[in-house]
CSV table of C-alpha atoms in Angstrom, one decimal:
chain,number,residue,atom,x,y,z
U,11,MET,CA,-57.8,-78.5,50.0
U,12,LYS,CA,-58.3,-75.0,50.5
U,13,TYR,CA,-54.8,-74.4,49.3
U,14,LEU,CA,-55.1,-76.6,46.3
U,15,TYR,CA,-57.7,-75.0,44.8
U,16,VAL,CA,-56.2,-71.6,45.5
U,17,LEU,CA,-53.2,-72.8,43.2
U,18,LEU,CA,-54.7,-74.2,40.9
U,19,PHE,CA,-56.7,-70.9,40.4
U,20,LEU,CA,-53.2,-69.3,40.1
U,21,LEU,CA,-51.6,-71.5,37.8
U,22,ILE,CA,-55.2,-71.0,35.3
U,23,GLY,CA,-55.1,-67.6,35.8
U,24,THR,CA,-51.2,-67.6,34.6
U,25,VAL,CA,-51.6,-69.4,31.9
U,26,CYS,CA,-54.4,-67.5,30.8
U,27,CYS,CA,-52.7,-64.5,30.8
U,28,ALA,CA,-49.4,-66.2,29.0
U,29,CYS,CA,-51.4,-66.6,26.3
U,30,GLY,CA,-53.0,-63.2,26.1
U,31,ALA,CA,-49.7,-61.2,26.1
U,32,ASN,CA,-48.6,-63.6,23.2
U,33,THR,CA,-51.6,-62.9,20.8
U,34,VAL,CA,-51.8,-59.4,21.5
U,35,SER,CA,-47.8,-59.1,20.3
U,36,ASN,CA,-49.1,-61.2,17.1
U,37,SER,CA,-51.4,-59.0,16.1
U,38,SER,CA,-49.8,-55.4,16.2
U,39,LEU,CA,-47.0,-57.1,14.1
U,40,LYS,CA,-49.7,-58.6,11.4
U,41,GLU,CA,-50.9,-54.6,11.4
U,42,ASP,CA,-47.4,-53.6,10.7
U,43,SER,CA,-46.6,-55.8,7.9
U,44,GLU,CA,-49.6,-54.6,6.7
U,45,GLN,CA,-48.3,-51.2,6.5
U,46,PHE,CA,-45.3,-52.0,4.8
U,47,GLU,CA,-47.0,-54.1,2.0
U,48,SER,CA,-48.7,-51.1,1.2
U,49,VAL,CA,-46.2,-49.3,-0.3
U,50,GLN,CA,-45.2,-49.0,-3.3
U,51,ARG,CA,-41.4,-48.8,-4.9
U,52,PRO,CA,-41.0,-46.7,-8.4
U,53,ALA,CA,-40.7,-49.1,-11.1
U,54,PRO,CA,-37.2,-48.6,-12.5
U,55,LYS,CA,-36.3,-46.0,-15.0
U,56,GLU,CA,-35.2,-46.7,-18.5
U,57,TYR,CA,-33.2,-44.7,-20.7
U,58,THR,CA,-33.0,-44.3,-24.0
U,59,LEU,CA,-30.2,-45.1,-26.1
U,60,GLU,CA,-29.1,-41.1,-26.0
U,61,GLU,CA,-29.2,-40.8,-22.2
U,62,LEU,CA,-26.9,-43.9,-21.9
U,63,THR,CA,-24.3,-42.7,-24.6
U,64,ASP,CA,-24.2,-39.8,-22.5
U,65,GLN,CA,-23.7,-41.5,-19.1
U,66,THR,CA,-21.2,-43.6,-20.2
U,67,ALA,CA,-19.6,-40.8,-21.7
U,68,ASP,CA,-19.5,-38.6,-18.3
U,69,PHE,CA,-18.7,-41.9,-16.3
U,70,ARG,CA,-15.8,-41.9,-18.7
U,71,ASP,CA,-14.3,-38.4,-18.2
U,72,TYR,CA,-14.9,-38.7,-14.4
U,73,ILE,CA,-12.9,-41.8,-14.4
U,74,VAL,CA,-10.1,-40.3,-16.4
U,75,ASN,CA,-9.9,-37.2,-14.5
U,76,PHE,CA,-9.9,-38.9,-11.1
U,77,TYR,CA,-7.1,-41.3,-12.8
U,78,GLN,CA,-4.9,-38.2,-13.1
U,79,GLN,CA,-6.2,-36.8,-9.5
U,80,VAL,CA,-4.4,-39.8,-8.4
U,81,GLN,CA,-1.6,-39.5,-10.0
U,82,GLU,CA,-1.2,-35.7,-8.8
U,83,LEU,CA,-1.3,-37.1,-5.7
U,84,ALA,CA,1.4,-39.9,-6.1
U,85,GLN,CA,3.8,-36.8,-7.4
U,86,ASP,CA,3.0,-35.0,-4.2
U,87,ASP,CA,6.1,-35.3,-1.2
U,88,GLU,CA,3.1,-35.3,1.4
U,89,SER,CA,1.6,-38.2,0.0
U,90,TYR,CA,1.8,-41.9,1.9
U,91,ASP,CA,4.4,-44.3,0.2
U,92,SER,CA,2.0,-47.4,0.8
U,93,GLY,CA,-0.5,-44.7,-1.9
U,94,LYS,CA,2.7,-44.2,-3.9
U,95,LYS,CA,3.3,-47.4,-4.6
U,96,LEU,CA,-0.2,-48.6,-4.6
U,97,ALA,CA,-0.8,-45.9,-7.7
U,98,LYS,CA,2.3,-47.3,-9.5
U,99,GLU,CA,0.5,-50.6,-9.2
U,100,VAL,CA,-2.7,-49.0,-10.7
U,101,ALA,CA,-0.8,-47.7,-13.2
U,102,GLU,CA,1.2,-50.0,-14.8
U,103,GLN,CA,-2.0,-52.0,-14.5
U,104,TYR,CA,-4.7,-49.8,-15.5
U,105,GLY,CA,-2.9,-46.6,-16.7
U,106,GLU,CA,-2.8,-47.9,-20.8
U,107,ARG,CA,-6.6,-48.9,-20.7
U,108,ILE,CA,-7.8,-46.0,-19.4
U,109,THR,CA,-5.6,-44.3,-21.9
U,110,GLU,CA,-7.2,-45.8,-24.4
U,111,LEU,CA,-11.1,-45.3,-22.9
U,112,ALA,CA,-10.0,-41.9,-23.2
U,113,ASP,CA,-10.3,-41.8,-27.1
U,114,ILE,CA,-13.7,-43.8,-27.2
U,115,ASP,CA,-16.8,-42.4,-29.0
U,116,PHE,CA,-19.6,-43.8,-27.7
U,117,THR,CA,-21.8,-42.9,-30.4
U,118,GLY,CA,-23.7,-45.8,-32.5
U,119,MET,CA,-22.9,-48.7,-29.2
U,120,THR,CA,-25.6,-50.8,-28.4
U,121,GLU,CA,-27.2,-50.9,-24.8
U,122,ASP,CA,-25.1,-54.0,-23.8
U,123,GLU,CA,-22.2,-52.4,-25.1
U,124,LEU,CA,-22.5,-49.2,-23.0
U,125,LYS,CA,-23.7,-51.1,-20.0
U,126,GLU,CA,-20.3,-53.8,-20.2
U,127,TYR,CA,-18.5,-50.0,-20.7
U,128,GLN,CA,-20.0,-48.8,-17.5
U,129,SER,CA,-19.3,-51.6,-15.2
U,130,GLU,CA,-15.9,-51.8,-16.3
U,131,PHE,CA,-16.1,-48.3,-15.1
U,132,ALA,CA,-17.2,-49.3,-11.9
U,133,SER,CA,-14.4,-51.1,-11.7
U,134,LEU,CA,-11.5,-49.2,-12.3
U,135,THR,CA,-13.5,-46.2,-10.0
U,136,THR,CA,-13.3,-48.9,-7.0
U,137,VAL,CA,-9.1,-49.7,-8.2
U,138,ILE,CA,-8.8,-46.1,-8.5
U,139,ARG,CA,-10.5,-44.7,-4.7
U,140,GLU,CA,-8.3,-47.1,-2.7
U,141,ALA,CA,-4.7,-45.9,-4.4
U,142,LYS,CA,-6.6,-41.9,-3.3
U,143,ASP,CA,-7.5,-43.4,0.0
U,144,ALA,CA,-4.0,-44.9,0.6
U,145,LEU,CA,-2.2,-41.4,-0.7
U,146,THR,CA,-4.5,-39.5,1.6
U,147,LEU,CA,-5.0,-41.5,4.9
U,148,GLY,CA,-2.3,-43.8,5.2
């Protein structure tokens, strides 16, 4: 009978320890989440129409120059053949459009029009980057 009491007290002690360990970790998680909630994020910056026009023109210039660099790399004998093939496809699909973009004047456009151009430029950057990587990395 004495052994039964000893086992019962050990079981109760184990259960109490297990429950107590769980509550300690929960309280520390609450404290950590309170610290993260107190961090303030900066408000998104609003650009004026003039700034947005300048950014779009700069982005366009970057696209045109980047495209020209890729075409020059495609002419290089040391470039990979798979990259040359991809650069040729880019030239066929987007070369005329990039030429058109080089002559566009963005002054007088609305904010929505400028953002549409920036979205197109982001897509073009991705396509041109893939061609450059194929030319230089194989």
